[in-house]
């Protein structure tokens, strides 16, 4: 069975600190996709990044960076110089092949609180 | 439309009543997904559609839950004889292809009293 584990339930940091959100996954698929979503207090899920299993290059987008390591089945997310607006629940997700298509399986999320 | 639209945004219903939740996906998106998010929990996959067809209904929690999609567009999730444990936020998402990531709607917050 496919599974996504986000071991950190809650993280609290002070503005300008760097923070890393961990994500470990399990899959038997050879081709798969990994995602990160942000859910701010407003509730809407915001897509952050998609990474396919053949691309292990790290990616940086502004203050956000992602470290994908197939050897450890991890897809960690780092926010550099955190800001109060980064406070949200962050979900890691894994694509799962389903009959007729795919579905995303989500971890339970990590709640990040950034204080000023 | 520009985004995924869900209605109603909030619904309070009495235990035992039936409810219908609506999702209007992004125009042209062939895949549509329903998820449930209970308080403090992650997202639980319920069902997805490719066009009007639902190839995998295994995520539906009980036979009180059903969903349909017509015209490859709007989808309705129906919960019959609602129970208090059905209280949650029901999220809909659509995508052109599942592997490219979803666009989520704002959800319907269902409260069963």
XYZ file of C-alpha atoms in Angstrom:
229
model
C 0.000 0.000 0.000
C 1.164 3.465 -0.766
C 1.717 5.770 2.126
C 2.884 9.293 2.864
C 4.261 10.085 6.302
C 4.712 13.567 7.661
C 6.138 12.860 11.083
C 6.041 16.469 12.259
C 2.521 17.321 13.345
C 3.276 20.901 14.393
C 6.270 23.182 14.078
C 6.656 26.637 15.608
C 9.377 29.037 14.526
C 10.144 32.696 14.829
C 10.244 34.898 11.752
C 13.433 34.679 9.714
C 14.249 31.195 10.912
C 14.692 28.457 8.341
C 12.409 25.467 8.697
C 12.320 22.048 7.016
C 9.181 19.977 6.679
C 9.795 16.273 6.303
C 7.990 13.880 4.001
C 8.679 10.172 3.623
C 6.755 8.026 1.175
C 6.257 4.379 0.298
C 5.389 3.128 -3.155
C 5.880 0.116 -5.389
C 5.367 2.150 -8.549
C 8.470 2.838 -10.600
C 6.974 6.005 -11.994
C 5.262 8.341 -9.613
C 4.852 11.988 -8.720
C 5.292 13.834 -5.474
C 3.598 17.062 -4.517
C 3.488 19.703 -1.830
C 0.374 21.728 -1.087
C -0.173 24.626 1.288
C -3.441 25.139 3.165
C -3.571 28.601 4.762
C -6.180 29.473 7.405
C -8.611 30.377 4.625
C -8.807 26.643 3.886
C -8.088 26.525 0.172
C -5.338 24.130 -0.907
C -2.613 25.782 -2.926
C -0.379 23.751 -5.220
C 3.328 24.386 -4.585
C 5.332 21.847 -6.533
C 5.222 18.591 -8.484
C 8.233 16.334 -8.913
C 8.406 13.149 -10.959
C 10.334 10.109 -9.813
C 12.945 10.404 -12.529
C 13.985 13.917 -11.618
C 16.039 14.076 -8.448
C 17.316 17.566 -8.997
C 16.611 19.852 -6.106
C 14.433 22.804 -6.867
C 14.438 26.305 -5.508
C 11.677 28.849 -5.896
C 12.331 32.037 -4.002
C 12.421 31.156 -0.316
C 11.156 27.640 -0.979
C 13.345 24.672 -1.798
C 12.710 20.969 -2.141
C 15.084 18.063 -1.622
C 14.049 14.829 -3.314
C 16.085 11.754 -2.395
C 14.916 8.501 -3.901
C 17.422 6.504 -1.864
C 15.666 7.483 1.349
C 12.178 7.911 -0.181
C 12.047 11.446 1.081
C 10.809 14.714 -0.387
C 11.561 17.424 2.139
C 10.506 21.042 1.907
C 12.548 23.935 3.302
C 11.382 27.483 3.830
C 14.233 29.936 4.206
C 13.822 33.096 6.271
C 10.263 32.196 7.252
C 7.553 34.833 7.402
C 4.283 35.060 9.282
C 2.425 34.550 5.992
C 4.012 31.105 5.752
C 1.825 29.964 8.651
C -0.322 27.185 7.242
C -0.788 23.447 7.075
C 1.515 21.860 4.524
C 0.650 18.579 2.872
C 2.918 16.210 1.018
C 1.225 13.928 -1.517
C 2.076 10.967 -3.704
C 0.405 9.936 -6.941
C -1.091 6.491 -6.837
C -2.089 4.515 -9.894
C -5.762 3.690 -9.800
C -7.995 1.840 -12.185
C -8.428 4.194 -15.081
C -6.146 6.917 -13.807
C -4.313 8.248 -10.800
C -5.209 9.756 -7.456
C -3.175 11.704 -4.944
C -2.602 10.221 -1.524
C -1.910 12.859 1.107
C 0.019 12.811 4.321
C -1.679 14.091 7.473
C -0.010 17.460 7.131
C 2.351 19.592 9.177
C 1.024 22.732 10.819
C 3.607 25.497 10.639
C 3.246 28.509 12.906
C 5.535 31.455 12.307
C 5.501 34.150 14.947
C 6.824 37.673 14.655
C -14.677 28.876 -14.979
C -11.423 30.293 -13.696
C -11.279 27.993 -10.710
C -13.008 25.049 -9.097
C -16.287 26.170 -7.600
C -18.046 24.328 -4.783
C -21.450 24.949 -3.317
C -22.702 25.441 -0.766
C -19.697 26.727 1.135
C -21.355 25.772 4.413
C -24.128 23.330 5.138
C -25.727 22.485 8.459
C -28.079 19.544 8.376
C -29.957 17.405 10.821
C -28.869 13.853 11.406
C -30.718 11.504 9.076
C -31.282 14.017 6.301
C -29.784 13.723 2.824
C -27.385 16.339 1.472
C -26.016 17.160 -1.967
C -22.690 18.849 -2.476
C -21.852 20.359 -5.823
C -18.558 20.812 -7.636
C -18.035 22.796 -10.821
C -14.535 22.024 -12.142
C -12.274 24.103 -14.317
C -13.557 24.071 -17.852
C -11.865 21.377 -19.908
C -10.527 19.405 -16.947
C -11.400 15.778 -17.547
C -10.481 14.470 -14.115
C -12.449 15.374 -11.004
C -11.763 14.270 -7.431
C -13.593 14.336 -4.135
C -11.755 14.358 -0.813
C -12.883 14.640 2.774
C -10.978 16.510 5.455
C -12.104 15.915 9.004
C -11.085 18.290 11.793
C -7.347 18.100 12.299
C -6.975 15.276 9.803
C -5.409 14.926 6.411
C -7.241 14.534 3.168
C -9.118 11.298 2.678
C -9.637 10.281 -0.940
C -13.257 9.439 -1.726
C -13.755 9.045 -5.469
C -12.572 10.342 -8.795
C -14.032 10.721 -12.256
C -12.480 10.485 -15.673
C -15.065 12.182 -17.821
C -18.406 10.936 -16.517
C -17.045 7.595 -15.421
C -15.958 6.751 -11.869
C -13.488 3.874 -12.280
C -12.629 3.682 -8.603
C -15.228 4.121 -5.874
C -13.274 2.243 -3.228
C -12.675 5.365 -1.134
C -16.333 6.004 -0.428
C -16.742 5.334 3.313
C -20.148 3.668 3.115
C -23.047 2.964 0.774
C -24.681 6.156 2.041
C -22.197 8.042 -0.124
C -22.605 8.325 -3.872
C -21.408 10.650 -6.585
C -22.168 11.386 -10.174
C -20.841 13.580 -12.902
C -22.755 14.699 -15.937
C -21.614 16.183 -19.214
C -18.004 15.766 -18.168
C -18.434 18.820 -15.986
C -20.430 19.318 -12.784
C -20.288 16.640 -10.124
C -22.586 16.014 -7.191
C -21.631 14.151 -4.037
C -24.682 12.863 -2.184
C -24.720 11.690 1.389
C -27.875 9.912 2.459
C -29.103 9.618 6.045
C -26.293 11.807 7.321
C -24.544 10.915 10.561
C -22.539 13.127 12.892
C -19.307 11.467 11.791
C -19.970 12.779 8.290
C -19.193 16.286 9.556
C -16.115 17.446 7.653
C -14.924 19.682 4.867
C -15.556 18.097 1.492
C -13.040 19.209 -1.095
C -13.301 18.882 -4.821
C -10.380 19.123 -7.238
C -9.961 18.903 -10.963
C -7.064 18.413 -13.299
C -6.357 17.966 -16.958
C -4.305 14.915 -16.097
C -3.991 13.592 -12.541
C -0.235 13.450 -12.500
C 0.125 17.157 -13.090
C -1.461 18.167 -9.854
C -4.884 19.295 -8.928
C -6.631 22.591 -8.523
C -8.788 22.489 -5.435
C -11.998 24.275 -4.671
C -12.623 26.047 -1.369
C -14.632 23.151 -0.036
C -18.015 22.627 1.558
C -18.043 22.571 5.336
C -20.708 20.064 6.365
C -21.973 20.010 9.916
C -24.411 17.314 10.966
C -26.291 18.158 14.155
